[in-house]
mmCIF file of C-alpha atoms in Angstrom:
data_model
loop_
_atom_site.group_PDB
_atom_site.id
_atom_site.type_symbol
_atom_site.label_atom_id
_atom_site.label_comp_id
_atom_site.label_asym_id
_atom_site.label_seq_id
_atom_site.Cartn_x
_atom_site.Cartn_y
_atom_site.Cartn_z
ATOM 1 C CA UNK R 1 62.379 -45.534 59.932
ATOM 2 C CA UNK R 2 59.770 -47.244 57.948
ATOM 3 C CA UNK R 3 57.616 -44.064 57.672
ATOM 4 C CA UNK R 4 60.621 -42.085 56.395
ATOM 5 C CA UNK R 5 61.263 -44.592 53.632
ATOM 6 C CA UNK R 6 57.668 -44.442 52.542
ATOM 7 C CA UNK R 7 57.729 -40.627 52.307
ATOM 8 C CA UNK R 8 60.927 -40.753 50.226
ATOM 9 C CA UNK R 9 59.319 -43.217 47.832
ATOM 10 C CA UNK R 10 56.273 -40.960 47.502
ATOM 11 C CA UNK R 11 58.493 -37.963 46.717
ATOM 12 C CA UNK R 12 60.304 -39.950 44.059
ATOM 13 C CA UNK R 13 57.023 -40.991 42.465
ATOM 14 C CA UNK R 14 55.863 -37.336 42.433
ATOM 15 C CA UNK R 15 59.122 -36.202 40.811
ATOM 16 C CA UNK R 16 58.763 -38.883 38.153
ATOM 17 C CA UNK R 17 55.196 -37.734 37.408
ATOM 18 C CA UNK R 18 56.270 -34.078 37.188
ATOM 19 C CA UNK R 19 59.166 -35.007 34.971
ATOM 20 C CA UNK R 20 56.941 -37.028 32.662
ATOM 21 C CA UNK R 21 54.433 -34.153 32.337
ATOM 22 C CA UNK R 22 57.244 -31.792 31.418
ATOM 23 C CA UNK R 23 58.552 -34.199 28.843
ATOM 24 C CA UNK R 24 55.093 -34.576 27.343
ATOM 25 C CA UNK R 25 54.622 -30.764 27.097
ATOM 26 C CA UNK R 26 58.103 -30.334 25.554
ATOM 27 C CA UNK R 27 57.377 -33.082 23.062
ATOM 28 C CA UNK R 28 54.050 -31.390 22.131
ATOM 29 C CA UNK R 29 55.706 -27.977 21.709
ATOM 30 C CA UNK R 30 58.441 -29.375 19.487
ATOM 31 C CA UNK R 31 56.047 -31.394 17.342
ATOM 32 C CA UNK R 32 52.994 -29.117 17.004
ATOM 33 C CA UNK R 33 52.149 -27.495 13.665
ATOM 34 C CA UNK R 34 51.262 -24.211 15.409
ATOM 35 C CA UNK R 35 54.084 -22.194 13.921
ATOM 36 C CA UNK R 36 56.402 -20.388 16.343
ATOM 37 C CA UNK R 37 55.214 -21.827 19.651
ATOM 38 C CA UNK R 38 58.280 -24.062 20.059
ATOM 39 C CA UNK R 39 60.575 -21.020 19.937
ATOM 40 C CA UNK R 40 58.756 -19.606 22.946
ATOM 41 C CA UNK R 41 59.601 -22.595 25.157
ATOM 42 C CA UNK R 42 63.012 -23.423 23.641
ATOM 43 C CA UNK R 43 65.965 -23.071 26.021
ATOM 44 C CA UNK R 44 67.551 -19.886 24.725
ATOM 45 C CA UNK R 45 67.841 -16.260 25.677
ATOM 46 C CA UNK R 46 64.753 -14.878 27.412
ATOM 47 C CA UNK R 47 64.740 -11.833 25.094
ATOM 48 C CA UNK R 48 64.400 -13.990 21.979
ATOM 49 C CA UNK R 49 61.670 -16.080 23.590
ATOM 50 C CA UNK R 50 59.799 -12.897 24.558
ATOM 51 C CA UNK R 51 59.897 -11.604 20.965
ATOM 52 C CA UNK R 52 58.473 -14.877 19.679
ATOM 53 C CA UNK R 53 55.718 -14.771 22.304
ATOM 54 C CA UNK R 54 54.716 -11.226 21.262
ATOM 55 C CA UNK R 55 54.637 -12.210 17.599
ATOM 56 C CA UNK R 56 52.600 -15.325 18.360
ATOM 57 C CA UNK R 57 50.032 -13.470 20.463
ATOM 58 C CA UNK R 58 49.733 -10.663 17.890
ATOM 59 C CA UNK R 59 49.101 -13.041 15.000
ATOM 60 C CA UNK R 60 46.609 -15.020 17.092
ATOM 61 C CA UNK R 61 44.740 -11.853 18.071
ATOM 62 C CA UNK R 62 44.641 -10.676 14.444
ATOM 63 C CA UNK R 63 43.254 -14.053 13.367
ATOM 64 C CA UNK R 64 40.498 -13.972 16.020
ATOM 65 C CA UNK R 65 39.598 -10.388 15.121
ATOM 66 C CA UNK R 66 39.352 -11.252 11.408
ATOM 67 C CA UNK R 67 37.126 -14.273 12.033
ATOM 68 C CA UNK R 68 34.874 -12.292 14.371
ATOM 69 C CA UNK R 69 34.545 -9.456 11.845
ATOM 70 C CA UNK R 70 33.633 -11.909 9.071
ATOM 71 C CA UNK R 71 30.894 -13.536 11.129
ATOM 72 C CA UNK R 72 29.559 -10.158 12.298
ATOM 73 C CA UNK R 73 29.339 -8.922 8.707
ATOM 74 C CA UNK R 74 27.539 -12.095 7.642
ATOM 75 C CA UNK R 75 24.890 -11.830 10.358
ATOM 76 C CA UNK R 76 24.322 -8.120 9.650
ATOM 77 C CA UNK R 77 22.734 -9.190 6.314
ATOM 78 C CA UNK R 78 24.497 -6.643 4.094
ATOM 79 C CA UNK R 79 22.470 -5.330 1.141
ATOM 80 C CA UNK R 80 23.774 -5.860 -2.357
ATOM 81 C CA UNK R 81 22.301 -3.696 -5.096
ATOM 82 C CA UNK R 82 22.168 -5.086 -8.603
ATOM 83 C CA UNK R 83 21.177 -2.799 -11.452
ATOM 84 C CA UNK R 84 20.458 -4.380 -14.811
ATOM 85 C CA UNK R 85 18.532 -3.426 -17.914
ATOM 86 C CA UNK R 86 16.209 -5.923 -19.559
ATOM 87 C CA UNK R 87 14.384 -5.360 -22.800
ATOM 88 C CA UNK R 88 10.817 -6.627 -22.460
ATOM 89 C CA UNK R 89 8.944 -7.956 -25.456
ATOM 90 C CA UNK R 90 5.654 -7.154 -23.765
ATOM 91 C CA UNK R 91 4.384 -5.722 -20.513
ATOM 92 C CA UNK R 92 1.135 -5.416 -18.601
ATOM 93 C CA UNK R 93 -0.895 -2.388 -19.581
ATOM 94 C CA UNK R 94 -1.795 -0.364 -16.460
ATOM 95 C CA UNK R 95 -5.291 0.295 -15.215
ATOM 96 C CA UNK R 96 -6.821 3.589 -16.362
ATOM 97 C CA UNK R 97 -9.416 5.149 -14.069
ATOM 98 C CA UNK R 98 -11.661 7.972 -15.269
ATOM 99 C CA UNK R 99 -13.615 9.991 -12.708
ATOM 100 C CA UNK R 100 -16.272 12.483 -13.859
ATOM 101 C CA UNK R 101 -15.900 15.789 -12.032
ATOM 102 C CA UNK R 102 -19.695 16.030 -11.819
ATOM 103 C CA UNK R 103 -20.991 14.246 -8.739
ATOM 104 C CA UNK R 104 -24.597 13.716 -9.894
ATOM 105 C CA UNK R 105 -26.505 13.885 -13.172
ATOM 106 C CA UNK R 106 -28.927 16.799 -13.208
ATOM 107 C CA UNK R 107 -31.702 15.035 -15.144
ATOM 108 C CA UNK R 108 -31.668 12.135 -12.643
ATOM 109 C CA UNK R 109 -31.592 14.383 -9.574
ATOM 110 C CA UNK R 110 -34.580 16.423 -10.786
ATOM 111 C CA UNK R 111 -36.559 13.454 -12.170
ATOM 112 C CA UNK R 112 -39.936 13.007 -10.457
ATOM 113 C CA UNK R 113 -41.479 9.745 -9.366
ATOM 114 C CA UNK R 114 -44.191 9.770 -12.051
ATOM 115 C CA UNK R 115 -41.659 10.005 -14.892
ATOM 116 C CA UNK R 116 -41.624 6.715 -16.898
ATOM 117 C CA UNK R 117 -37.807 6.703 -16.813
ATOM 118 C CA UNK R 118 -37.740 6.938 -13.001
ATOM 119 C CA UNK R 119 -38.531 3.262 -12.494
ATOM 120 C CA UNK R 120 -36.936 1.952 -15.697
ATOM 121 C CA UNK R 121 -33.620 3.624 -14.790
ATOM 122 C CA UNK R 122 -33.648 2.043 -11.332
ATOM 123 C CA UNK R 123 -33.890 5.370 -9.529
ATOM 124 C CA UNK R 124 -36.768 4.228 -7.284
ATOM 125 C CA UNK R 125 -34.566 3.088 -4.416
ATOM 126 C CA UNK R 126 -36.011 2.173 -1.015
ATOM 127 C CA UNK R 127 -35.376 5.634 0.433
ATOM 128 C CA UNK R 128 -37.576 7.120 -2.309
ATOM 129 C CA UNK R 129 -40.452 4.811 -1.386
ATOM 130 C CA UNK R 130 -40.114 5.551 2.348
ATOM 131 C CA UNK R 131 -40.145 9.345 1.862
ATOM 132 C CA UNK R 132 -42.698 9.462 -0.985
ATOM 133 C CA UNK R 133 -45.574 10.731 1.193
ATOM 134 C CA UNK R 134 -43.695 13.599 2.830
ATOM 135 C CA UNK R 135 -41.971 14.582 -0.408
ATOM 136 C CA UNK R 136 -45.182 15.057 -2.346
ATOM 137 C CA UNK R 137 -44.263 16.082 -5.862
ATOM 138 C CA UNK R 138 -40.653 16.894 -5.043
ATOM 139 C CA UNK R 139 -37.934 14.839 -6.811
ATOM 140 C CA UNK R 140 -36.487 11.991 -4.787
ATOM 141 C CA UNK R 141 -32.868 12.586 -5.797
ATOM 142 C CA UNK R 142 -33.063 16.242 -4.863
ATOM 143 C CA UNK R 143 -34.633 15.416 -1.505
ATOM 144 C CA UNK R 144 -31.925 12.856 -0.727
ATOM 145 C CA UNK R 145 -29.227 15.416 -1.471
ATOM 146 C CA UNK R 146 -31.017 17.797 0.885
ATOM 147 C CA UNK R 147 -31.321 15.419 3.835
ATOM 148 C CA UNK R 148 -28.381 13.096 3.596
ATOM 149 C CA UNK R 149 -25.407 14.965 2.171
ATOM 150 C CA UNK R 150 -23.178 17.749 3.532
ATOM 151 C CA UNK R 151 -24.936 20.820 4.870
ATOM 152 C CA UNK R 152 -23.194 23.185 2.432
ATOM 153 C CA UNK R 153 -25.484 21.858 -0.308
ATOM 154 C CA UNK R 154 -28.564 23.329 1.349
ATOM 155 C CA UNK R 155 -27.969 26.797 -0.065
ATOM 156 C CA UNK R 156 -27.564 25.428 -3.610
ATOM 157 C CA UNK R 157 -30.663 23.222 -3.673
ATOM 158 C CA UNK R 158 -34.212 24.458 -4.247
ATOM 159 C CA UNK R 159 -36.753 24.040 -1.400
ATOM 160 C CA UNK R 160 -34.063 22.530 0.860
ATOM 161 C CA UNK R 161 -35.093 24.187 4.095
ATOM 162 C CA UNK R 162 -33.884 22.951 7.459
ATOM 163 C CA UNK R 163 -37.442 21.954 8.489
ATOM 164 C CA UNK R 164 -37.940 19.854 5.338
ATOM 165 C CA UNK R 165 -34.605 18.147 5.956
ATOM 166 C CA UNK R 166 -35.594 17.229 9.513
ATOM 167 C CA UNK R 167 -38.931 15.805 8.333
ATOM 168 C CA UNK R 168 -37.176 13.545 5.826
ATOM 169 C CA UNK R 169 -34.695 12.320 8.404
ATOM 170 C CA UNK R 170 -37.488 11.647 10.918
ATOM 171 C CA UNK R 171 -39.467 9.535 8.438
ATOM 172 C CA UNK R 172 -36.356 7.546 7.496
ATOM 173 C CA UNK R 173 -35.615 6.958 11.175
ATOM 174 C CA UNK R 174 -39.166 5.783 11.876
ATOM 175 C CA UNK R 175 -39.011 3.360 8.949
ATOM 176 C CA UNK R 176 -35.505 2.174 9.960
ATOM 177 C CA UNK R 177 -34.286 3.224 6.546
ATOM 178 C CA UNK R 178 -30.745 4.397 5.940
ATOM 179 C CA UNK R 179 -29.484 5.578 2.592
ATOM 180 C CA UNK R 180 -27.191 3.193 0.729
ATOM 181 C CA UNK R 181 -24.529 5.709 -0.305
ATOM 182 C CA UNK R 182 -22.784 3.453 -2.834
ATOM 183 C CA UNK R 183 -26.041 2.540 -4.553
ATOM 184 C CA UNK R 184 -27.096 6.196 -4.717
ATOM 185 C CA UNK R 185 -23.795 7.146 -6.350
ATOM 186 C CA UNK R 186 -24.101 4.330 -8.910
ATOM 187 C CA UNK R 187 -27.659 5.205 -9.932
ATOM 188 C CA UNK R 188 -27.654 9.008 -9.798
ATOM 189 C CA UNK R 189 -24.169 9.705 -11.202
ATOM 190 C CA UNK R 190 -23.045 9.729 -14.813
ATOM 191 C CA UNK R 191 -22.695 6.179 -16.157
ATOM 192 C CA UNK R 192 -20.286 4.750 -18.707
ATOM 193 C CA UNK R 193 -22.897 4.622 -21.451
ATOM 194 C CA UNK R 194 -23.214 8.399 -21.411
ATOM 195 C CA UNK R 195 -19.548 9.006 -20.611
ATOM 196 C CA UNK R 196 -17.858 6.972 -23.383
ATOM 197 C CA UNK R 197 -18.119 8.749 -26.729
ATOM 198 C CA UNK R 198 -18.041 7.428 -30.292
ATOM 199 C CA UNK R 199 -14.357 6.365 -30.141
ATOM 200 C CA UNK R 200 -12.893 3.715 -27.862
ATOM 201 C CA UNK R 201 -9.981 1.567 -29.068
ATOM 202 C CA UNK R 202 -7.025 -0.232 -27.502
ATOM 203 C CA UNK R 203 -3.715 -1.436 -28.876
ATOM 204 C CA UNK R 204 -1.792 -1.134 -32.101
ATOM 205 C CA UNK R 205 -4.514 -2.935 -34.018
ATOM 206 C CA UNK R 206 -7.204 -0.520 -32.708
ATOM 207 C CA UNK R 207 -9.306 -3.242 -31.088
ATOM 208 C CA UNK R 208 -12.696 -1.820 -30.188
ATOM 209 C CA UNK R 209 -13.624 -1.277 -26.548
ATOM 210 C CA UNK R 210 -16.998 -0.390 -25.055
ATOM 211 C CA UNK R 211 -18.567 0.972 -21.844
ATOM 212 C CA UNK R 212 -18.697 -2.626 -20.585
ATOM 213 C CA UNK R 213 -14.882 -2.607 -20.381
ATOM 214 C CA UNK R 214 -14.995 0.103 -17.698
ATOM 215 C CA UNK R 215 -15.651 -1.241 -14.191
ATOM 216 C CA UNK R 216 -17.551 1.175 -11.888
ATOM 217 C CA UNK R 217 -15.774 2.044 -8.646
ATOM 218 C CA UNK R 218 -17.321 3.991 -5.756
ATOM 219 C CA UNK R 219 -14.927 6.324 -3.957
ATOM 220 C CA UNK R 220 -15.435 8.911 -1.195
ATOM 221 C CA UNK R 221 -15.303 11.523 -3.980
ATOM 222 C CA UNK R 222 -17.982 9.977 -6.190
ATOM 223 C CA UNK R 223 -18.051 7.516 -9.072
ATOM 224 C CA UNK R 224 -15.061 6.420 -11.117
ATOM 225 C CA UNK R 225 -14.705 3.896 -13.940
ATOM 226 C CA UNK R 226 -11.626 1.712 -14.460
ATOM 227 C CA UNK R 227 -10.423 0.285 -17.763
ATOM 228 C CA UNK R 228 -8.312 -2.894 -17.514
ATOM 229 C CA UNK R 229 -9.058 -3.227 -13.791
ATOM 230 C CA UNK R 230 -7.921 -6.857 -13.565
ATOM 231 C CA UNK R 231 -10.917 -7.851 -11.450
ATOM 232 C CA UNK R 232 -11.759 -10.584 -13.970
ATOM 233 C CA UNK R 233 -8.173 -11.947 -13.690
ATOM 234 C CA UNK R 234 -7.434 -10.733 -17.210
ATOM 235 C CA UNK R 235 -4.920 -7.963 -17.816
ATOM 236 C CA UNK R 236 -4.361 -6.436 -21.238
ATOM 237 C CA UNK R 237 -0.870 -6.654 -22.737
ATOM 238 C CA UNK R 238 1.035 -3.927 -24.561
ATOM 239 C CA UNK R 239 3.608 -5.231 -27.063
ATOM 240 C CA UNK R 240 4.874 -1.944 -28.495
ATOM 241 C CA UNK R 241 5.793 1.421 -27.028
ATOM 242 C CA UNK R 242 4.090 4.669 -27.887
ATOM 243 C CA UNK R 243 0.689 6.239 -27.444
ATOM 244 C CA UNK R 244 -0.659 4.484 -30.525
ATOM 245 C CA UNK R 245 -0.551 1.137 -28.718
ATOM 246 C CA UNK R 246 -2.519 2.307 -25.683
ATOM 247 C CA UNK R 247 -6.077 3.359 -24.923
ATOM 248 C CA UNK R 248 -7.773 5.943 -27.135
ATOM 249 C CA UNK R 249 -11.153 7.220 -26.043
ATOM 250 C CA UNK R 250 -13.452 10.203 -26.566
ATOM 251 C CA UNK R 251 -15.274 11.268 -23.388
ATOM 252 C CA UNK R 252 -18.557 13.134 -23.172
ATOM 253 C CA UNK R 253 -18.467 15.596 -20.272
ATOM 254 C CA UNK R 254 -22.207 16.374 -20.505
ATOM 255 C CA UNK R 255 -21.752 19.829 -19.030
ATOM 256 C CA UNK R 256 -25.494 20.509 -19.231
ATOM 257 C CA UNK R 257 -26.014 17.708 -16.686
ATOM 258 C CA UNK R 258 -23.834 19.325 -14.040
ATOM 259 C CA UNK R 259 -25.191 19.710 -10.512
ATOM 260 C CA UNK R 260 -22.220 19.871 -8.161
ATOM 261 C CA UNK R 261 -18.742 19.634 -9.611
ATOM 262 C CA UNK R 262 -15.364 19.044 -8.043
ATOM 263 C CA UNK R 263 -13.714 22.429 -8.651
ATOM 264 C CA UNK R 264 -13.925 22.051 -12.416
ATOM 265 C CA UNK R 265 -15.680 20.459 -15.386
ATOM 266 C CA UNK R 266 -14.530 17.409 -17.272
ATOM 267 C CA UNK R 267 -12.737 14.346 -15.912
ATOM 268 C CA UNK R 268 -9.914 13.222 -13.697
ATOM 269 C CA UNK R 269 -7.689 10.518 -15.228
ATOM 270 C CA UNK R 270 -5.503 8.261 -13.071
ATOM 271 C CA UNK R 271 -2.927 5.676 -14.201
ATOM 272 C CA UNK R 272 -2.152 2.915 -11.691
ATOM 273 C CA UNK R 273 -1.580 -0.801 -11.238
ATOM 274 C CA UNK R 274 -4.401 -3.310 -11.162
ATOM 275 C CA UNK R 275 -6.146 -3.482 -7.793
ATOM 276 C CA UNK R 276 -4.302 -0.507 -6.313
ATOM 277 C CA UNK R 277 -5.705 2.291 -4.197
ATOM 278 C CA UNK R 278 -6.519 5.419 -6.188
ATOM 279 C CA UNK R 279 -6.361 8.973 -4.918
ATOM 280 C CA UNK R 280 -8.395 11.235 -7.168
ATOM 281 C CA UNK R 281 -6.449 14.305 -6.071
ATOM 282 C CA UNK R 282 -3.326 12.925 -7.778
ATOM 283 C CA UNK R 283 -4.867 12.459 -11.233
ATOM 284 C CA UNK R 284 -4.699 14.569 -14.387
ATOM 285 C CA UNK R 285 -7.549 16.951 -15.174
ATOM 286 C CA UNK R 286 -9.032 16.699 -18.660
ATOM 287 C CA UNK R 287 -11.418 19.551 -19.439
ATOM 288 C CA UNK R 288 -14.121 19.746 -22.109
ATOM 289 C CA UNK R 289 -12.717 20.356 -25.600
ATOM 290 C CA UNK R 290 -9.193 19.253 -24.686
ATOM 291 C CA UNK R 291 -7.088 16.708 -26.544
ATOM 292 C CA UNK R 292 -4.735 15.107 -24.031
ATOM 293 C CA UNK R 293 -1.994 12.552 -24.677
ATOM 294 C CA UNK R 294 -0.538 10.848 -21.605
ATOM 295 C CA UNK R 295 2.735 8.958 -21.838
ATOM 296 C CA UNK R 296 4.334 7.105 -18.956
ATOM 297 C CA UNK R 297 7.352 5.081 -17.906
ATOM 298 C CA UNK R 298 7.151 2.444 -15.225
ATOM 299 C CA UNK R 299 9.447 1.789 -12.293
ATOM 300 C CA UNK R 300 9.153 -1.278 -10.094
ATOM 301 C CA UNK R 301 10.259 -1.511 -6.494
ATOM 302 C CA UNK R 302 10.324 -4.853 -4.690
ATOM 303 C CA UNK R 303 10.677 -4.928 -0.920
ATOM 304 C CA UNK R 304 12.143 -8.238 0.205
ATOM 305 C CA UNK R 305 11.143 -10.217 3.265
ATOM 306 C CA UNK R 306 13.314 -11.054 6.250
ATOM 307 C CA UNK R 307 16.335 -11.470 6.578
ATOM 308 C CA UNK R 308 16.859 -8.562 4.164
ATOM 309 C CA UNK R 309 17.060 -4.981 5.409
ATOM 310 C CA UNK R 310 13.518 -4.109 4.252
ATOM 311 C CA UNK R 311 12.200 -6.805 6.631
ATOM 312 C CA UNK R 312 8.774 -7.012 4.954
ATOM 313 C CA UNK R 313 5.861 -9.306 5.680
ATOM 314 C CA UNK R 314 2.812 -10.008 3.547
ATOM 315 C CA UNK R 315 -0.370 -8.051 4.225
ATOM 316 C CA UNK R 316 -3.705 -8.202 2.447
ATOM 317 C CA UNK R 317 -5.976 -5.168 2.205
ATOM 318 C CA UNK R 318 -9.757 -5.283 2.547
ATOM 319 C CA UNK R 319 -10.688 -3.117 -0.430
ATOM 320 C CA UNK R 320 -7.719 -3.476 -2.797
ATOM 321 C CA UNK R 321 -6.117 -6.739 -3.906
ATOM 322 C CA UNK R 322 -2.726 -5.099 -4.580
ATOM 323 C CA UNK R 323 -0.835 -3.656 -1.624
ATOM 324 C CA UNK R 324 0.413 -0.062 -1.684
ATOM 325 C CA UNK R 325 1.507 2.217 1.138
ATOM 326 C CA UNK R 326 -1.265 4.686 0.275
ATOM 327 C CA UNK R 327 -3.891 1.925 0.312
ATOM 328 C CA UNK R 328 -2.687 0.671 3.684
ATOM 329 C CA UNK R 329 -2.833 4.179 5.139
ATOM 330 C CA UNK R 330 -6.336 4.703 3.719
ATOM 331 C CA UNK R 331 -7.590 1.470 5.303
ATOM 332 C CA UNK R 332 -6.013 2.389 8.639
ATOM 333 C CA UNK R 333 -7.907 5.669 8.536
ATOM 334 C CA UNK R 334 -11.119 3.910 7.469
ATOM 335 C CA UNK R 335 -10.829 1.439 10.363
ATOM 336 C CA UNK R 336 -10.422 4.335 12.794
ATOM 337 C CA UNK R 337 -13.488 6.026 11.290
ATOM 338 C CA UNK R 338 -15.510 2.839 11.836
ATOM 339 C CA UNK R 339 -14.314 2.524 15.434
ATOM 340 C CA UNK R 340 -14.903 6.146 16.471
ATOM 341 C CA UNK R 341 -17.662 7.390 14.133
ATOM 342 C CA UNK R 342 -19.756 4.236 13.709
ATOM 343 C CA UNK R 343 -19.793 4.562 9.916
ATOM 344 C CA UNK R 344 -17.433 3.927 7.022
ATOM 345 C CA UNK R 345 -16.151 5.985 4.094
ATOM 346 C CA UNK R 346 -17.996 5.393 0.820
ATOM 347 C CA UNK R 347 -16.472 2.528 -1.132
ATOM 348 C CA UNK R 348 -14.653 0.911 1.804
ATOM 349 C CA UNK R 349 -15.437 -2.803 1.889
ATOM 350 C CA UNK R 350 -16.107 -4.392 5.261
ATOM 351 C CA UNK R 351 -18.071 -7.486 6.239
ATOM 352 C CA UNK R 352 -19.711 -6.074 9.365
ATOM 353 C CA UNK R 353 -22.472 -4.206 7.506
ATOM 354 C CA UNK R 354 -21.338 -0.820 8.797
ATOM 355 C CA UNK R 355 -23.346 1.945 7.048
ATOM 356 C CA UNK R 356 -21.707 4.665 5.011
ATOM 357 C CA UNK R 357 -20.984 8.107 6.467
ATOM 358 C CA UNK R 358 -23.550 10.626 5.207
ATOM 359 C CA UNK R 359 -24.781 12.970 7.956
ATOM 360 C CA UNK R 360 -23.082 16.241 8.864
ATOM 361 C CA UNK R 361 -22.101 14.877 12.282
ATOM 362 C CA UNK R 362 -20.550 11.758 10.768
ATOM 363 C CA UNK R 363 -18.635 13.715 8.156
ATOM 364 C CA UNK R 364 -17.329 16.051 10.857
ATOM 365 C CA UNK R 365 -16.129 13.017 12.796
ATOM 366 C CA UNK R 366 -14.382 11.725 9.658
ATOM 367 C CA UNK R 367 -12.535 15.039 9.295
ATOM 368 C CA UNK R 368 -11.421 14.878 12.916
ATOM 369 C CA UNK R 369 -10.090 11.328 12.476
ATOM 370 C CA UNK R 370 -8.222 12.366 9.322
ATOM 371 C CA UNK R 371 -6.641 15.181 11.325
ATOM 372 C CA UNK R 372 -5.172 12.670 13.795
ATOM 373 C CA UNK R 373 -3.511 10.557 11.083
ATOM 374 C CA UNK R 374 0.003 11.682 12.012
ATOM 375 C CA UNK R 375 -0.441 10.665 15.647
ATOM 376 C CA UNK R 376 -1.444 7.060 15.036
ATOM 377 C CA UNK R 377 1.213 6.674 12.335
ATOM 378 C CA UNK R 378 3.888 7.753 14.809
ATOM 379 C CA UNK R 379 2.438 5.537 17.547
ATOM 380 C CA UNK R 380 3.059 2.438 15.437
ATOM 381 C CA UNK R 381 -0.537 1.757 14.376
ATOM 382 C CA UNK R 382 0.632 2.107 10.806
ATOM 383 C CA UNK R 383 4.107 0.764 10.034
ATOM 384 C CA UNK R 384 4.510 0.406 6.328
ATOM 385 C CA UNK R 385 7.972 -1.121 6.428
ATOM 386 C CA UNK R 386 6.515 -4.265 7.992
ATOM 387 C CA UNK R 387 4.305 -4.921 5.025
ATOM 388 C CA UNK R 388 4.989 -6.855 1.916
ATOM 389 C CA UNK R 389 5.347 -6.323 -1.550
ATOM 390 C CA UNK R 390 6.106 -5.002 -4.933
ATOM 391 C CA UNK R 391 5.015 -1.493 -5.768
ATOM 392 C CA UNK R 392 4.824 -0.057 -9.236
ATOM 393 C CA UNK R 393 5.164 3.666 -9.771
ATOM 394 C CA UNK R 394 4.433 5.363 -13.046
ATOM 395 C CA UNK R 395 6.046 8.604 -14.043
ATOM 396 C CA UNK R 396 3.546 10.507 -16.149
ATOM 397 C CA UNK R 397 3.930 13.193 -18.700
ATOM 398 C CA UNK R 398 0.913 15.209 -19.756
ATOM 399 C CA UNK R 399 1.392 16.118 -23.396
ATOM 400 C CA UNK R 400 -1.203 18.432 -24.868
#
């Protein structure tokens, strides 16, 4: 009897607990601010309660979908394009690079060692001293072109037989002497003093400029000279539009000094930003006797860093202090040349002391590496979109 009473008391306690939980839930449903939920649990027809439940679930699902879509759009980093036009009171004047189409000056190439100008002009480089005995009375510059430059020059040079070339190379090897390509270009090519004519002015006020304002630059295609290069941390400013506020210069082609040209006579002119890579094949040809006016308009493109879609990072180049896609590709190729050919393209700056590429075998290796450019670009060795920066492109018009 006593056990039966205890079980009845336990059942009553359980019913009271269940009843209290139901009351609490009903009180929550009737008092909550979640609109419509109380009509789902209200004692009324099941059909009405079902309609309210469908409406409540639909609105809740729509709300969740809207919130999810908003967050997904935010984390996708959408790109907003803003186009505006600003009138500038002044702007940086671009760098102007002038490249003579003549690789070497004839009078320097044919100058003999006993000429008084040979030493005073600095033409007596170490290679000349090492090969002096085997050269005899033959000009040093001509002998260097014979031994140390592409083989297709042999047919154009006097006394450049294969045996003489091998003798020169053997003596240089015995003396552990290797031609400094950059220094040879600087000394035996046309210089700014002979290139800049009687007129050189800049700006609206016709401020005088001189050969000293043109910085020499060694490239794989020979010597070039850059006006307003920015290497001294000073960039010239243009305050008015029009060709009268730019650079005006008369150039002396010195056609009688031609030895080996680059398909033509005259000069190649390139307009670019300070510290940017230059590709001589993209310039404008200016022939002897021509009057050329070059006008340009500038466009600027800025690739933003992460989290924007361009996803750029900063990268510094070895040879150029301003990043461009062309400069990055050139340095990737140059690094591959160093790794596989054991030499470097003329003008490429490295700290390892790697010699310049001059022999026929080395130049053939360079051509083979250039032919594989597409493969290492596709393999990810060169990925331009990962690299920083602002690029400036100039649209040129050649007005004659």
